[in-house]
GROMACS .gro file of C-alpha atoms in nm:
model
  219
    1MET     CA    1  -3.079  -1.073  -1.084
    2HIS     CA    2  -2.894  -0.734  -0.976
    3PHE     CA    3  -2.667  -0.939  -0.737
    4PHE     CA    4  -2.526  -1.198  -1.001
    5LYS     CA    5  -2.510  -0.892  -1.259
    6GLN     CA    6  -2.267  -0.735  -1.014
    7LEU     CA    7  -2.052  -1.052  -0.956
    8LYS     CA    8  -2.043  -1.087  -1.334
    9GLU     CA    9  -1.900  -0.738  -1.338
   10ASP     CA   10  -1.677  -0.775  -1.076
   11ILE     CA   11  -1.506  -1.089  -1.299
   12ASP     CA   12  -1.550  -0.862  -1.621
   13VAL     CA   13  -1.339  -0.577  -1.486
   14ILE     CA   14  -1.069  -0.795  -1.406
   15PHE     CA   15  -1.001  -0.935  -1.749
   16ASP     CA   16  -1.034  -0.563  -1.878
   17GLN     CA   17  -0.778  -0.471  -1.606
   18ASP     CA   18  -0.541  -0.759  -1.573
   19PRO     CA   19  -0.385  -0.904  -1.925
   20ALA     CA   20  -0.273  -1.254  -1.717
   21ALA     CA   21  -0.653  -1.329  -1.661
   22ARG     CA   22  -0.717  -1.590  -1.922
   23THR     CA   23  -1.079  -1.793  -1.804
   24TYR     CA   24  -1.358  -1.737  -1.539
   25ILE     CA   25  -1.247  -2.037  -1.338
   26GLU     CA   26  -0.915  -1.923  -1.271
   27ILE     CA   27  -1.026  -1.579  -1.175
   28ILE     CA   28  -1.302  -1.721  -0.939
   29LEU     CA   29  -1.082  -1.974  -0.784
   30THR     CA   30  -0.753  -1.783  -0.774
   31TYR     CA   31  -0.764  -1.397  -0.756
   32SER     CA   32  -0.754  -1.327  -0.384
   33GLY     CA   33  -0.872  -0.958  -0.470
   34LEU     CA   34  -1.187  -1.054  -0.643
   35HIS     CA   35  -1.246  -1.297  -0.273
   36ALA     CA   36  -1.234  -0.994  -0.087
   37VAL     CA   37  -1.464  -0.771  -0.259
   38TRP     CA   38  -1.718  -1.043  -0.288
   39SER     CA   39  -1.651  -1.123   0.078
   40HIS     CA   40  -1.663  -0.753   0.188
   41ARG     CA   41  -2.019  -0.711  -0.011
   42VAL     CA   42  -2.155  -1.002   0.217
   43ALA     CA   43  -2.008  -0.862   0.515
   44HIS     CA   44  -2.138  -0.521   0.424
   45ALA     CA   45  -2.494  -0.646   0.382
   46PHE     CA   46  -2.493  -0.790   0.744
   47TYR     CA   47  -2.355  -0.459   0.834
   48ARG     CA   48  -2.629  -0.244   0.711
   49LYS     CA   49  -2.864  -0.463   0.883
   50LYS     CA   50  -2.693  -0.434   1.201
   51PHE     CA   51  -2.566  -0.764   1.263
   52PHE     CA   52  -2.190  -0.609   1.350
   53PHE     CA   53  -2.052  -0.936   1.493
   54ILE     CA   54  -2.135  -1.144   1.170
   55ALA     CA   55  -2.027  -0.843   0.975
   56LYS     CA   56  -1.699  -0.830   1.142
   57LEU     CA   57  -1.629  -1.212   1.164
   58ILE     CA   58  -1.689  -1.243   0.785
   59SER     CA   59  -1.442  -0.947   0.736
   60GLN     CA   60  -1.213  -1.142   0.960
   61CYS     CA   61  -1.205  -1.464   0.771
   62SER     CA   62  -1.142  -1.306   0.432
   63ARG     CA   63  -0.867  -1.080   0.572
   64PHE     CA   64  -0.715  -1.428   0.694
   65PHE     CA   65  -0.772  -1.585   0.366
   66THR     CA   66  -0.656  -1.281   0.163
   67GLY     CA   67  -0.444  -1.071   0.315
   68ILE     CA   68  -0.678  -0.766   0.217
   69GLU     CA   69  -0.866  -0.612   0.528
   70ILE     CA   70  -1.186  -0.458   0.462
   71HIS     CA   71  -1.411  -0.289   0.716
   72PRO     CA   72  -1.728  -0.421   0.670
   73GLY     CA   73  -1.858  -0.055   0.682
   74ALA     CA   74  -1.686   0.077   0.392
   75GLN     CA   75  -1.870   0.167   0.107
   76ILE     CA   76  -1.781  -0.014  -0.216
   77GLY     CA   77  -1.914   0.079  -0.580
   78ARG     CA   78  -1.944  -0.116  -0.858
   79ARG     CA   79  -1.618  -0.284  -1.062
   80PHE     CA   80  -1.360  -0.232  -0.783
   81PHE     CA   81  -1.056  -0.385  -0.870
   82ILE     CA   82  -0.778  -0.476  -0.612
   83ASP     CA   83  -0.466  -0.562  -0.836
   84HIS     CA   84  -0.260  -0.859  -0.649
   85GLY     CA   85  -0.387  -0.696  -0.313
   86MET     CA   86  -0.186  -0.820  -0.039
   87GLY     CA   87  -0.152  -0.569   0.257
   88VAL     CA   88  -0.438  -0.360   0.139
   89VAL     CA   89  -0.630  -0.170   0.437
   90ILE     CA   90  -0.953  -0.005   0.408
   91GLY     CA   91  -1.141   0.185   0.694
   92GLU     CA   92  -1.509   0.204   0.808
   93THR     CA   93  -1.629   0.499   0.703
   94CYS     CA   94  -1.427   0.497   0.332
   95GLU     CA   95  -1.655   0.585   0.037
   96ILE     CA   96  -1.553   0.407  -0.305
   97GLY     CA   97  -1.724   0.508  -0.587
   98ASP     CA   98  -1.723   0.285  -0.951
   99ASP     CA   99  -1.425   0.156  -1.183
  100VAL     CA  100  -1.171   0.247  -0.889
  101THR     CA  101  -0.846   0.037  -0.888
  102ILE     CA  102  -0.587  -0.017  -0.625
  103PHE     CA  103  -0.293  -0.209  -0.605
  104GLN     CA  104  -0.122  -0.369  -0.333
  105GLY     CA  105   0.024  -0.196   0.005
  106VAL     CA  106  -0.245   0.054  -0.028
  107THR     CA  107  -0.417   0.198   0.283
  108LEU     CA  108  -0.727   0.404   0.285
  109GLY     CA  109  -0.721   0.487   0.655
  110GLY     CA  110  -0.780   0.733   0.926
  111THR     CA  111  -0.519   0.982   1.080
  112GLY     CA  112  -0.632   0.948   1.472
  113LYS     CA  113  -0.904   0.879   1.706
  114GLU     CA  114  -1.161   1.110   1.546
  115LYS     CA  115  -1.497   1.001   1.550
  116GLY     CA  116  -1.771   1.019   1.239
  117LYS     CA  117  -1.622   1.037   0.872
  118ARG     CA  118  -1.206   0.967   0.941
  119HIS     CA  119  -1.160   0.804   0.636
  120PRO     CA  120  -1.122   0.899   0.254
  121THR     CA  121  -1.384   0.923  -0.005
  122ILE     CA  122  -1.275   0.800  -0.356
  123LYS     CA  123  -1.468   0.927  -0.630
  124ASN     CA  124  -1.504   0.700  -0.973
  125LYS     CA  125  -1.256   0.575  -1.203
  126VAL     CA  126  -0.935   0.654  -0.948
  127ILE     CA  127  -0.655   0.466  -0.954
  128ILE     CA  128  -0.429   0.394  -0.657
  129ALA     CA  129  -0.093   0.278  -0.664
  130THR     CA  130   0.119   0.016  -0.493
  131GLY     CA  131   0.188   0.135  -0.127
  132ALA     CA  132   0.022   0.479  -0.125
  133LYS     CA  133  -0.117   0.590   0.170
  134VAL     CA  134  -0.465   0.827   0.158
  135LEU     CA  135  -0.535   0.920   0.519
  136GLY     CA  136  -0.838   1.103   0.701
  137SER     CA  137  -1.146   1.253   0.563
  138ILE     CA  138  -1.057   1.374   0.219
  139VAL     CA  139  -1.160   1.368  -0.099
  140ILE     CA  140  -0.995   1.187  -0.400
  141GLU     CA  141  -1.172   1.355  -0.715
  142GLU     CA  142  -1.285   1.158  -1.026
  143SER     CA  143  -1.020   0.998  -1.235
  144ALA     CA  144  -0.737   1.113  -1.036
  145LYS     CA  145  -0.421   0.907  -0.989
  146ILE     CA  146  -0.206   0.849  -0.687
  147GLY     CA  147   0.132   0.773  -0.744
  148ALA     CA  148   0.329   0.454  -0.579
  149GLY     CA  149   0.414   0.511  -0.257
  150SER     CA  150   0.260   0.839  -0.188
  151VAL     CA  151   0.103   0.965   0.123
  152VAL     CA  152  -0.198   1.159   0.062
  153LEU     CA  153  -0.327   1.400   0.350
  154LYS     CA  154  -0.538   1.657   0.126
  155ASP     CA  155  -0.792   1.643  -0.115
  156VAL     CA  156  -0.695   1.589  -0.448
  157PRO     CA  157  -0.876   1.721  -0.782
  158ALA     CA  158  -0.988   1.569  -1.062
  159CYS     CA  159  -0.766   1.452  -1.356
  160SER     CA  160  -0.496   1.511  -1.166
  161THR     CA  161  -0.179   1.308  -1.070
  162VAL     CA  162  -0.026   1.323  -0.729
  163VAL     CA  163   0.358   1.171  -0.627
  164GLY     CA  164   0.524   1.226  -0.271
  165ILE     CA  165   0.557   1.242   0.058
  166PRO     CA  166   0.336   1.438   0.139
  167GLY     CA  167   0.162   1.407  -0.157
  168LYS     CA  168   0.143   1.688  -0.407
  169VAL     CA  169  -0.031   1.729  -0.733
  170VAL     CA  170   0.236   1.697  -1.043
  171VAL     CA  171  -0.019   1.647  -1.343
  172GLN     CA  172  -0.344   1.837  -1.362
  173ASN     CA  173  -0.597   1.788  -1.688
  174GLY     CA  174  -0.290   1.672  -1.900
  175GLU     CA  175  -0.067   1.949  -1.816
  176ARG     CA  176   0.234   1.933  -1.571
  177VAL     CA  177   0.183   2.148  -1.276
  178LYS     CA  178   0.498   2.324  -1.213
  179ARG     CA  179   0.666   2.319  -0.852
  180ASP     CA  180   1.028   2.400  -0.684
  181LEU     CA  181   1.017   2.013  -0.564
  182ASP     CA  182   1.196   1.787  -0.793
  183HIS     CA  183   1.001   1.503  -0.728
  184GLN     CA  184   1.272   1.259  -0.890
  185ASN     CA  185   1.491   1.365  -0.569
  186LEU     CA  186   1.252   1.335  -0.300
  187PRO     CA  187   1.377   1.449   0.034
  188ASP     CA  188   1.514   1.125   0.196
  189PRO     CA  189   1.415   1.138   0.588
  190VAL     CA  190   1.667   0.885   0.649
  191SER     CA  191   1.978   1.062   0.500
  192GLU     CA  192   1.866   1.407   0.688
  193ILE     CA  193   1.845   1.199   1.018
  194ILE     CA  194   2.222   1.043   0.929
  195LYS     CA  195   2.340   1.422   0.810
  196GLU     CA  196   2.227   1.561   1.160
  197LEU     CA  197   2.396   1.282   1.387
  198HIS     CA  198   2.710   1.318   1.183
  199GLY     CA  199   2.685   1.703   1.290
  200GLU     CA  200   2.646   1.621   1.649
  201VAL     CA  201   2.939   1.376   1.620
  202GLU     CA  202   3.156   1.651   1.482
  203GLU     CA  203   3.050   1.875   1.753
  204LEU     CA  204   3.134   1.616   2.021
  205ARG     CA  205   3.495   1.555   1.859
  206ARG     CA  206   3.564   1.921   1.889
  207GLU     CA  207   3.446   1.944   2.257
  208VAL     CA  208   3.671   1.648   2.319
  209ASP     CA  209   3.978   1.817   2.135
  210ARG     CA  210   3.910   2.109   2.333
  211LEU     CA  211   3.906   1.920   2.661
  212LYS     CA  212   4.215   1.745   2.573
  213GLY     CA  213   4.402   2.090   2.514
  214VAL     CA  214   4.295   2.215   2.840
  215LYS     CA  215   4.409   1.910   3.045
  216GLU     CA  216   4.754   1.922   2.868
  217TYR     CA  217   4.744   2.318   2.901
  218ASP     CA  218   4.721   2.222   3.319
  219HIS     CA  219   5.018   2.002   3.278
   0.00000   0.00000   0.00000
């Protein structure tokens, strides 16, 4: 009975979160995020019983059909909602609490080849927006929000909002956190590289002009 109650919760959270959801049949047949979550619940059950090959096979089949990769070892709580979901990656030692929402392109991953707990812990009621990367054995506390495209490498306090690369807290407990960094004008690494190359080109031009001057003087 608990199993079917959990399945119904997974459907009901879509009605709560997605205004485009219309009927149970539509959700069951067309929502890839729901398919990925249900597949993971089955794969995780096999994983816990140490049927690792079967668990991995189920997760890879789910990845093929949904575009969402969830390692069977990941622990996921109740009412987990993946909105759209293409490109989502969730690592083996990731722990996700209840009422968590993530969007397409989110990665909950590791930072290297370290052993043991190497993926994030996501507490209850966290929202992680499109394209965000949460990396390493860090903790995202309850009711935190991760902004689109952010890269988070450190723990995030409860009831806070994080944006940027690397991610920094800009709102905590409803109050804006004062920082020197203007998050509307985040550093552009491509622009920095172009400026550096431009400087090197100018230096080469000056060197060429100097060599030309020496040659003309010799003549």
